[in-house]
mmCIF file of C-alpha atoms in Angstrom:
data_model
loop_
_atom_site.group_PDB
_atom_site.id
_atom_site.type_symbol
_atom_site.label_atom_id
_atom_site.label_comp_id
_atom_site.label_asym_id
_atom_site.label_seq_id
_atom_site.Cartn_x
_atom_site.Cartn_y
_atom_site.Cartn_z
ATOM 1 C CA UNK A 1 97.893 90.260 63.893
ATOM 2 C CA UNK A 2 97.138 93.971 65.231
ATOM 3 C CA UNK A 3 100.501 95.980 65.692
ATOM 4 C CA UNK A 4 98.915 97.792 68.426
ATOM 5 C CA UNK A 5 98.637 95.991 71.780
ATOM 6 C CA UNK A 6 97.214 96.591 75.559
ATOM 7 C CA UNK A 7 98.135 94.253 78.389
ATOM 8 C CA UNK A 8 95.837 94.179 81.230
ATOM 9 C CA UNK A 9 97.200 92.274 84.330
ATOM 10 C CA UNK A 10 94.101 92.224 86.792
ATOM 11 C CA UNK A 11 90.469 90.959 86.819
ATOM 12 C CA UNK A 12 87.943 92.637 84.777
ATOM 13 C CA UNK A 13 84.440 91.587 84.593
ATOM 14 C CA UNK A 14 83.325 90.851 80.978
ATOM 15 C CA UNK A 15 81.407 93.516 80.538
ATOM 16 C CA UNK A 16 84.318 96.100 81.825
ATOM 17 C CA UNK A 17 86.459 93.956 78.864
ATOM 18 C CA UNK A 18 84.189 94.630 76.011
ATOM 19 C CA UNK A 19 84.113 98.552 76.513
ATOM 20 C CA UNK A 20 87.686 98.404 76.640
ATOM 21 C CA UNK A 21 87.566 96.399 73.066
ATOM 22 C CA UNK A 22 84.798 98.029 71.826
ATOM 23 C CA UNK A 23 87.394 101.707 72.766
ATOM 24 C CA UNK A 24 89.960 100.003 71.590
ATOM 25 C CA UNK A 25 88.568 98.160 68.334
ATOM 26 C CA UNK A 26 91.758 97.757 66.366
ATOM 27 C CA UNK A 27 94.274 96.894 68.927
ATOM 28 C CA UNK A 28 95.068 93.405 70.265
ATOM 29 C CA UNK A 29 93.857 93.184 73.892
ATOM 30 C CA UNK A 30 95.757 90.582 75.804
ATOM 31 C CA UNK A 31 93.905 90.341 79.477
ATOM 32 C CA UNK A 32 96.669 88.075 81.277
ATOM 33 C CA UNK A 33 96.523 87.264 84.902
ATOM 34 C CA UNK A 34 99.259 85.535 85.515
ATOM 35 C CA UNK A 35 103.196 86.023 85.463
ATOM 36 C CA UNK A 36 103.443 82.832 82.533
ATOM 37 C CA UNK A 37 101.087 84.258 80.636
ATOM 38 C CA UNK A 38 101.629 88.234 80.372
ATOM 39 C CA UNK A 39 104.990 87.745 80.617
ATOM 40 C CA UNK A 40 106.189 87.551 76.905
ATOM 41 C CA UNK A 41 104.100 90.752 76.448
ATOM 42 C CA UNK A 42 106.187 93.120 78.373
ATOM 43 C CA UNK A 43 108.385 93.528 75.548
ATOM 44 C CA UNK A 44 105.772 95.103 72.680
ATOM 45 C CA UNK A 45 102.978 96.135 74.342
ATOM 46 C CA UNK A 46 102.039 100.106 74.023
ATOM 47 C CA UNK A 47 99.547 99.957 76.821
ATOM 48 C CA UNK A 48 99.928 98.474 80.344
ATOM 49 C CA UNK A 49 97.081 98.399 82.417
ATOM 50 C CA UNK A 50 98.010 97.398 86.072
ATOM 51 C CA UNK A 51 101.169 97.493 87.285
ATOM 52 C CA UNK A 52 103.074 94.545 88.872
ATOM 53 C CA UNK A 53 105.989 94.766 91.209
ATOM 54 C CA UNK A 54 107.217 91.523 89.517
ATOM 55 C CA UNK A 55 107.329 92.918 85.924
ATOM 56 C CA UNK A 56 111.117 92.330 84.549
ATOM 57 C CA UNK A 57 112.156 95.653 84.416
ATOM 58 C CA UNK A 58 115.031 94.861 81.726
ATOM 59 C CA UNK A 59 112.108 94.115 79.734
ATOM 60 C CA UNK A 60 110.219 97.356 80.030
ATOM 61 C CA UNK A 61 113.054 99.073 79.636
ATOM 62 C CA UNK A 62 113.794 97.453 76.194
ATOM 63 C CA UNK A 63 109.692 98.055 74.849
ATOM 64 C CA UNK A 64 110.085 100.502 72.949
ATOM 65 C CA UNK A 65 106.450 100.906 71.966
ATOM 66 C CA UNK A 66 105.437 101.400 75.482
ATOM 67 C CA UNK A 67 103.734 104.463 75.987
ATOM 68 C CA UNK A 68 101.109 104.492 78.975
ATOM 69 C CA UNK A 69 100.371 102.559 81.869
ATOM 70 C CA UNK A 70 97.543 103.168 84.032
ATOM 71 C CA UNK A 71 98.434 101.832 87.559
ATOM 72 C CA UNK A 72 95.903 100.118 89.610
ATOM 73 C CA UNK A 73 97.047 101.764 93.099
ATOM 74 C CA UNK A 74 96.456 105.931 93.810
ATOM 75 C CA UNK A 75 100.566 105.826 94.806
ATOM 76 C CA UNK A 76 102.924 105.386 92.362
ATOM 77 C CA UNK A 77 106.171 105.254 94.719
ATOM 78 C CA UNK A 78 106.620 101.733 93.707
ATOM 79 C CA UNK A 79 107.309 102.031 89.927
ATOM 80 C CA UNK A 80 110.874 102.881 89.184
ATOM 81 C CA UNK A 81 110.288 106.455 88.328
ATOM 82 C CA UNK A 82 113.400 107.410 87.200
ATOM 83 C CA UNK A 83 113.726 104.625 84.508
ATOM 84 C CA UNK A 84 110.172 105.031 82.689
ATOM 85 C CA UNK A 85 110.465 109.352 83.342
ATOM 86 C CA UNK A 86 113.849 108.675 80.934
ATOM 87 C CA UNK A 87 111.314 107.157 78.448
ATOM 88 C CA UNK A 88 108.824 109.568 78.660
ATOM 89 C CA UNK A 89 106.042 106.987 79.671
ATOM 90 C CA UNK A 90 102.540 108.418 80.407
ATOM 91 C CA UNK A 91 101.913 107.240 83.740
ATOM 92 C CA UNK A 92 98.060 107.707 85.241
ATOM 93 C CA UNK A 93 97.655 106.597 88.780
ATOM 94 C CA UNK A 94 94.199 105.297 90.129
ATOM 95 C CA UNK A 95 93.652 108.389 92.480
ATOM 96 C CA UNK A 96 90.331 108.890 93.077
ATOM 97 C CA UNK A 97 88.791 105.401 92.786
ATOM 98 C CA UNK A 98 89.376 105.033 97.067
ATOM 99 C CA UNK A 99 87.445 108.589 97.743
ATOM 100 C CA UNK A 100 84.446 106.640 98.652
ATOM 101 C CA UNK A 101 86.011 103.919 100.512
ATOM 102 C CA UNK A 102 88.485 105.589 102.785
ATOM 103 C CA UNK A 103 86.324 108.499 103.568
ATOM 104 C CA UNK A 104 84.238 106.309 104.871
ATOM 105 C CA UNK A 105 86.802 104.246 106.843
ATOM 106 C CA UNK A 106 88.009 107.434 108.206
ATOM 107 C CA UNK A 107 85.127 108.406 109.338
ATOM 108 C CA UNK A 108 84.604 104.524 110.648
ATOM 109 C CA UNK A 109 87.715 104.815 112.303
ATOM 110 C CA UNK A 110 87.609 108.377 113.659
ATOM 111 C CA UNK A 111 83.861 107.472 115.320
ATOM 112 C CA UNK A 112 85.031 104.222 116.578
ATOM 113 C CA UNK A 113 87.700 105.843 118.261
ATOM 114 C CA UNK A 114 85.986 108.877 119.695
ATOM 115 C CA UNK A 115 82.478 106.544 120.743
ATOM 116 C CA UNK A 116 84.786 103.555 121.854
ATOM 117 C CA UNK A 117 83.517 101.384 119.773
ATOM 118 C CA UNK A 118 87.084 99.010 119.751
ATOM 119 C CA UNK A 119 86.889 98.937 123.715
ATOM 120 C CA UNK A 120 82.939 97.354 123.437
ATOM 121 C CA UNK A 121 83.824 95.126 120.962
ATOM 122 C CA UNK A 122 86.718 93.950 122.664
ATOM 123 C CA UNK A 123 84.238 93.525 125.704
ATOM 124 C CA UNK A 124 82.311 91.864 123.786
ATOM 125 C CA UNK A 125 84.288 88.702 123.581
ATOM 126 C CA UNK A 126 84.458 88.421 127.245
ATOM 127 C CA UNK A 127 80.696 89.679 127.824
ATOM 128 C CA UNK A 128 82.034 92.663 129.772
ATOM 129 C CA UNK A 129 79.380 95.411 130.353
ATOM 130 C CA UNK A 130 81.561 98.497 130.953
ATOM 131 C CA UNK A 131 80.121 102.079 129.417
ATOM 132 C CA UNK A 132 82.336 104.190 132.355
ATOM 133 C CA UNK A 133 85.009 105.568 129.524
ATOM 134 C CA UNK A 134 82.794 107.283 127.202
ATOM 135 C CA UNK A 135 82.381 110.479 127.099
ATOM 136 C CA UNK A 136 83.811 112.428 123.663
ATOM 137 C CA UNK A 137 81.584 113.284 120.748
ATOM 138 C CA UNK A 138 82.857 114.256 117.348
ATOM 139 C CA UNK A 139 80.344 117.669 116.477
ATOM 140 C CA UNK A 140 81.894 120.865 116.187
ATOM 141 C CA UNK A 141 85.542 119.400 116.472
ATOM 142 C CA UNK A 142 88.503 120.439 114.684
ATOM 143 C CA UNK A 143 89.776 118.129 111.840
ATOM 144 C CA UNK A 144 92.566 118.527 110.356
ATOM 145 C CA UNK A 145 93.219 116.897 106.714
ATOM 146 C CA UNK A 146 96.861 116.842 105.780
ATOM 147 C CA UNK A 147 96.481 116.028 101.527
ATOM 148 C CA UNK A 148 93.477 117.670 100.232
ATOM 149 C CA UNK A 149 93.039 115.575 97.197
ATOM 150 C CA UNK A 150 90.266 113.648 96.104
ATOM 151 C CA UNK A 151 89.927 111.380 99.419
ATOM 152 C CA UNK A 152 90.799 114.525 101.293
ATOM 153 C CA UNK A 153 88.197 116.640 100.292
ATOM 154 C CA UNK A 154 85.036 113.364 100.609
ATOM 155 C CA UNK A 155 86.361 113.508 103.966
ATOM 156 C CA UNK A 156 85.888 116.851 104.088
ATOM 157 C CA UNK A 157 82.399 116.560 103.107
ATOM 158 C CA UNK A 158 81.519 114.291 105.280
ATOM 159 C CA UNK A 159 83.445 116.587 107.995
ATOM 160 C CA UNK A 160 80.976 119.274 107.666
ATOM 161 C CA UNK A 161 77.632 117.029 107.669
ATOM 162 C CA UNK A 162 79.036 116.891 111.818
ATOM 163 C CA UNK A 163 79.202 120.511 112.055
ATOM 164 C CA UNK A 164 83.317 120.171 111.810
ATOM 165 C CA UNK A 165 85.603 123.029 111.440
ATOM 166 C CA UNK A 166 87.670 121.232 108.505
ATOM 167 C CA UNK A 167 91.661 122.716 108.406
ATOM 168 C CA UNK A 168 93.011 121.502 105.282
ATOM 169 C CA UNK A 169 96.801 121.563 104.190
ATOM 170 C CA UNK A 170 98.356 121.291 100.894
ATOM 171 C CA UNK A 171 100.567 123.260 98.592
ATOM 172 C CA UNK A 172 97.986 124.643 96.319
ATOM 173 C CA UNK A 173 96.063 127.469 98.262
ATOM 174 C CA UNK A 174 92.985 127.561 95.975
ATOM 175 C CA UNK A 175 90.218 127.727 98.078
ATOM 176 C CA UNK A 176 87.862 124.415 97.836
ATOM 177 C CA UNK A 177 84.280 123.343 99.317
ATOM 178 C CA UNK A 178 84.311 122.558 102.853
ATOM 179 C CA UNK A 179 87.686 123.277 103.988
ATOM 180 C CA UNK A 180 87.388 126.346 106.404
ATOM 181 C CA UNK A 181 91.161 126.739 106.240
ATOM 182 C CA UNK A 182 93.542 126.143 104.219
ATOM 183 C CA UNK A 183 97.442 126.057 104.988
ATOM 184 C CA UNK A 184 100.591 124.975 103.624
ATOM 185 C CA UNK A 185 102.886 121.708 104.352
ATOM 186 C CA UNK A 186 105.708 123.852 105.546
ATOM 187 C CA UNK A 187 103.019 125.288 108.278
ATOM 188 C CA UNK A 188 102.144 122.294 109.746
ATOM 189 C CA UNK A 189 103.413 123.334 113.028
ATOM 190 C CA UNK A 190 100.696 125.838 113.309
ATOM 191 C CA UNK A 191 97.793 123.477 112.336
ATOM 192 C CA UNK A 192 98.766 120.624 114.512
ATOM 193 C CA UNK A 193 98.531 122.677 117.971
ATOM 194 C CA UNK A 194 94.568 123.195 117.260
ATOM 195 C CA UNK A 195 93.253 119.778 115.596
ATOM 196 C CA UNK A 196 90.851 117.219 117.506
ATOM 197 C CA UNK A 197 91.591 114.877 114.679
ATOM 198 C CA UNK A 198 94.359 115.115 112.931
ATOM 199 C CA UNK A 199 94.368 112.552 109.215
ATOM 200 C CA UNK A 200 96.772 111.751 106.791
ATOM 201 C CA UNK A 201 95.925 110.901 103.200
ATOM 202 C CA UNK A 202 98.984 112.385 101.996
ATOM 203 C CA UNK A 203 101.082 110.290 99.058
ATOM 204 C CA UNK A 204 104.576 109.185 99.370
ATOM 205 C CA UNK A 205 107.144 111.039 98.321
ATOM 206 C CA UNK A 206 110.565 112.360 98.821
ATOM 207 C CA UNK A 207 109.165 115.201 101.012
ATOM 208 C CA UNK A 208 106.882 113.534 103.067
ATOM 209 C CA UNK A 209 108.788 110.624 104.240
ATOM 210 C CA UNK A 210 108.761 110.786 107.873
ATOM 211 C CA UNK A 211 107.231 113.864 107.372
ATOM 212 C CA UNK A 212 105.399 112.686 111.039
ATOM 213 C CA UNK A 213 107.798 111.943 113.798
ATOM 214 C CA UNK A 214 108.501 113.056 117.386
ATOM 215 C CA UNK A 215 108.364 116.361 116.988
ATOM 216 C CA UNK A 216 104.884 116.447 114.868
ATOM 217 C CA UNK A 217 103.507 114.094 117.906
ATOM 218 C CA UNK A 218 104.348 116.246 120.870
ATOM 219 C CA UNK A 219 103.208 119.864 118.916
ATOM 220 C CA UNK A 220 99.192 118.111 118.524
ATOM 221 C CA UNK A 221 96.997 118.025 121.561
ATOM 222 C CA UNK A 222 97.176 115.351 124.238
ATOM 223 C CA UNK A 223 93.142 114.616 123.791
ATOM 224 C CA UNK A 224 93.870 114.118 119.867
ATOM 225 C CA UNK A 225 93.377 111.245 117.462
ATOM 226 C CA UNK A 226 95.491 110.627 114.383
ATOM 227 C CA UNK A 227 94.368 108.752 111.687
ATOM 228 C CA UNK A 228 96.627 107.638 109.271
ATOM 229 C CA UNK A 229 95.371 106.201 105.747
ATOM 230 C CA UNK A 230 97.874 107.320 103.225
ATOM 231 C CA UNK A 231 101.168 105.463 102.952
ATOM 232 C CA UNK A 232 102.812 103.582 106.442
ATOM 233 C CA UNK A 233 106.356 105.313 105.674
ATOM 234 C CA UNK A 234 105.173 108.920 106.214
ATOM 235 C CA UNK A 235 105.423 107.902 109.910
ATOM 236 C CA UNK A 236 108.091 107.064 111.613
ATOM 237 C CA UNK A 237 106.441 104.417 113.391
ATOM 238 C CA UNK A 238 108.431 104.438 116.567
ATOM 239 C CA UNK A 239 107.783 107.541 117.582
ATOM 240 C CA UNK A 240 104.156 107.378 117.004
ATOM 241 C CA UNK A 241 104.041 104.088 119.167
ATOM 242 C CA UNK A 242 105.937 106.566 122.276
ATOM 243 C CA UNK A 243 103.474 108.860 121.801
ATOM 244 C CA UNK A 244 100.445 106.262 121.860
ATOM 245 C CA UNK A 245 102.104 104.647 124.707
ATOM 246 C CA UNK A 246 103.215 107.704 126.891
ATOM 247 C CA UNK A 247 100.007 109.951 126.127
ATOM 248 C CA UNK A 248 100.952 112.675 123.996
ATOM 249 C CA UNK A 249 97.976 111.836 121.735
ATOM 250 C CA UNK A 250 95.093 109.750 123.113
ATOM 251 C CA UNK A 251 94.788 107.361 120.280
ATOM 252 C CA UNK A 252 95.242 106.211 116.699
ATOM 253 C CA UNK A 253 93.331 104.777 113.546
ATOM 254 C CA UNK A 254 95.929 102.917 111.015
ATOM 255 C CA UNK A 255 95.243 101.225 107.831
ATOM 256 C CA UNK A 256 98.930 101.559 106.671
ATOM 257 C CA UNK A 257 102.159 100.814 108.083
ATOM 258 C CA UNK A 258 106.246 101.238 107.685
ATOM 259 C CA UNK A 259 106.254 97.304 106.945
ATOM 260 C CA UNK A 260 103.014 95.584 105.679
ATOM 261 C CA UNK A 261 102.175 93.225 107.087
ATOM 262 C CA UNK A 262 102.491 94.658 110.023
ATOM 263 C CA UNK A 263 105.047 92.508 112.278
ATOM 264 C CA UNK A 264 103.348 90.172 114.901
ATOM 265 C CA UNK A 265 106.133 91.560 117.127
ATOM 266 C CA UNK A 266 104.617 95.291 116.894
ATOM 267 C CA UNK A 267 103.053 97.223 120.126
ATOM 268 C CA UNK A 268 100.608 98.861 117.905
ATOM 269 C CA UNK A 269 98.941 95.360 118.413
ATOM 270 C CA UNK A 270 98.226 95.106 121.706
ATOM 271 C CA UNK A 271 97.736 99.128 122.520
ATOM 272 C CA UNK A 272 94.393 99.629 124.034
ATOM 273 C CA UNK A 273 93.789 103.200 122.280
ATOM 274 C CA UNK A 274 94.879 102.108 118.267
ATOM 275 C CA UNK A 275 92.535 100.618 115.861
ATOM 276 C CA UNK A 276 94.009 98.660 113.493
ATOM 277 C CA UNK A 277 93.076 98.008 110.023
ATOM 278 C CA UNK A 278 95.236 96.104 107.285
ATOM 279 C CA UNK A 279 95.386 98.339 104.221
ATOM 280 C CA UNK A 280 91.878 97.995 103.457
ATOM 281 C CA UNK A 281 90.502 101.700 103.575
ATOM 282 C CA UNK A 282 90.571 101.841 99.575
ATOM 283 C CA UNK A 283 89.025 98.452 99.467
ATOM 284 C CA UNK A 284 85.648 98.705 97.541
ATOM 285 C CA UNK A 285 82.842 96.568 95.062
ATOM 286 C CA UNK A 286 83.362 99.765 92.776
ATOM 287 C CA UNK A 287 87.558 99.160 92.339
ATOM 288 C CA UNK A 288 87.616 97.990 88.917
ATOM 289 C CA UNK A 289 84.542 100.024 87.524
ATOM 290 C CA UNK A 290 86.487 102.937 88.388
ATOM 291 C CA UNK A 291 89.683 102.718 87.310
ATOM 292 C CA UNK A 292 88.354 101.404 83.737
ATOM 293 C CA UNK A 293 85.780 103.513 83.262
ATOM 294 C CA UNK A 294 86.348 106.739 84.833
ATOM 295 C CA UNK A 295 89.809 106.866 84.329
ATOM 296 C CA UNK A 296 91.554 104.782 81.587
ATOM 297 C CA UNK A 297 88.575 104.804 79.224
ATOM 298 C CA UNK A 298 88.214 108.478 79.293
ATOM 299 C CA UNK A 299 91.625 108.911 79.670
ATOM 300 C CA UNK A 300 92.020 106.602 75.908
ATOM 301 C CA UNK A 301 89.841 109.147 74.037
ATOM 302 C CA UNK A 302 92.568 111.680 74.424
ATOM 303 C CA UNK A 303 95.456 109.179 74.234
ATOM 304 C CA UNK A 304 93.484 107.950 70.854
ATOM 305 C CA UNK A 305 93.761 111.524 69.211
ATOM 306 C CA UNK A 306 97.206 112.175 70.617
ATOM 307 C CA UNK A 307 96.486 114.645 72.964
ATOM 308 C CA UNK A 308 97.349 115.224 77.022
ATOM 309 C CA UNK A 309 95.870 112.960 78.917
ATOM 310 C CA UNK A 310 93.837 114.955 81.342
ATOM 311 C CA UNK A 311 92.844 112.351 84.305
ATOM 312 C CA UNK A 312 95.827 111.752 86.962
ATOM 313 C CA UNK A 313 98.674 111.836 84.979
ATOM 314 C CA UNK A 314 101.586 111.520 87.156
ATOM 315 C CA UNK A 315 103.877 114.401 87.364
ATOM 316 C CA UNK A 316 107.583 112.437 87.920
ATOM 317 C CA UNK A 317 109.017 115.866 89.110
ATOM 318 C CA UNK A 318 106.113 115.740 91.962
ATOM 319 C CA UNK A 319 105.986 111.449 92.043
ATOM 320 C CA UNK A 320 102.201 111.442 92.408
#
């Protein structure tokens, strides 16, 4: 029996499972999709592909030959960070399998929003013919990304192909393609002020829970649209719903939310300016590809050789 073992915990196509063998040739690959079957593996496994929010953490804990997991999700504010950083477990996090997918939802979102698009189709239903509220067009607006990361920057992209005037924030100031501005997190009070469209693809973390409340709603424009895509808790969802609902901003594109699923009880529902999607922006045919083959199999030539992983490797003083 090989010493040497990786536990994979989600789908992969066949053909996805031999390149990970053929990487991988003299380890024992156990591809378990269920909790009876990958459970006894927790405990000696040295790879774990796909992380599960049911994994017995007593068990990790006690693995001593655990070494790496590769996540399956960009966000990685869901694995108990503190417990695997005091084991000095490589962690790499999917980021930058969903820059395809949720650029192009934000973009689906954003156009549906400014064209009207949710008001037709909702006329649709009744065969309503009503064009009398359209009148906004997306060209030469201001859009402001707040996480220029991988699904930051494809947005970005996309941005300029409508003549946008892209405002990007994050901490590093290193000038990047497409972004005609850059500023820092602790300036967001002077970006908000001048965005048409202001989107989130931020992760979760300590600093940027909340980080978009009251105060955040009533500094953007009244004739702006916030679109929201990267975690539901960077919100405080009550106060964006008083700002929907009073018109401080004119309307809203979410895909994530403070509690998923989102509560039949909610007014986000049944608000007339709020598209609402349920945490399917990252959603794509590519998922799997992706994450095995652009990230964990050419993250496993380094690991292989014993040297730095250099694809998403989570920094636990950062948490993404």
């Amino acid at each position: 029996m090989n010493s040497r073992k990786i536990l994979i915990t989600h789908p992969l196509h066949p053909s996805l499972l031999e390149k990970v063998k053929s990487q991988f040739s003299a380890w024992q690959i156990i591809h378990a999709l269920k909790q009876d079957d990958w459970q006894e593996h927790l405990i000696d496994s040295e790879i774990i592909v796909g992380w599960k929010s049911s994994f017995d953490m007593e068990t990790i804990i006690q693995n001593d030959k655990l070494k790496w997991i590769q996540t399956w999700s960009a966000g990685v504010n869901s694995l108990p960070l503190d417990q695997l950083s005091k084991k000095k477990i490589f962690i790499t996090s999917a980021n930058g399998v969903h820059s395809y997918p949720i650029s192009e939802t934000i973009f689906a979102l954003l156009l549906g929003l400014t064209r009207n698009i949710h008001t037709y189709v909702r006329n649709q239903q009744t065969k309503e013919w009503d064009g009398t509220d359209i009148k906004l067009e997306a060209h030469k607006k201001k859009i402001g990304i707040i996480g220029v990361g991988a699904i930051g920057l494809e947005t970005a992209k996309i941005a300029k192909a409508f003549d946008m005037h892209v405002i990007g924030v994050r901490n590093s100031q290193k000038p990047t393609d497409y972004v005609d501005e850059l500023y820092t997190s602790d300036q967001l009070a002077e970006v908000l002020p001048i965005c048409d469209y202001v989107v989130v693809t931020l992760p979760l973390t300590d600093d940027t829970y909340h980080l978009f409340q009251k105060e955040q709603f009533q500094q953007m424009k009244k004739s702006a649209f916030f679109i929201n895509i990267g975690r539901g808790e960077i919100v405080k969802e009550e106060d964006l719903i008083e700002a929907l609902t009073s018109g401080e901003i004119l309307g809203a594109g979410l895909d994530v939310f403070e509690t998923e699923p989102l509560q039949q009880s909610s007014p986000l529902w049944d608000l007339e300016n709020v598209i609402i999607t349920p945490h399917t922006s990252g959603s794509t045919e590519h998922y799997s590809s992706r994450v095995i083959e652009d990230i964990f199999l050419q993250n496993a030539h380094y690991y292989l050789k014993e040297e730095p992983l250099p694809i998403n490797l989570v920094d636990y003083h950062k948490g993404y």
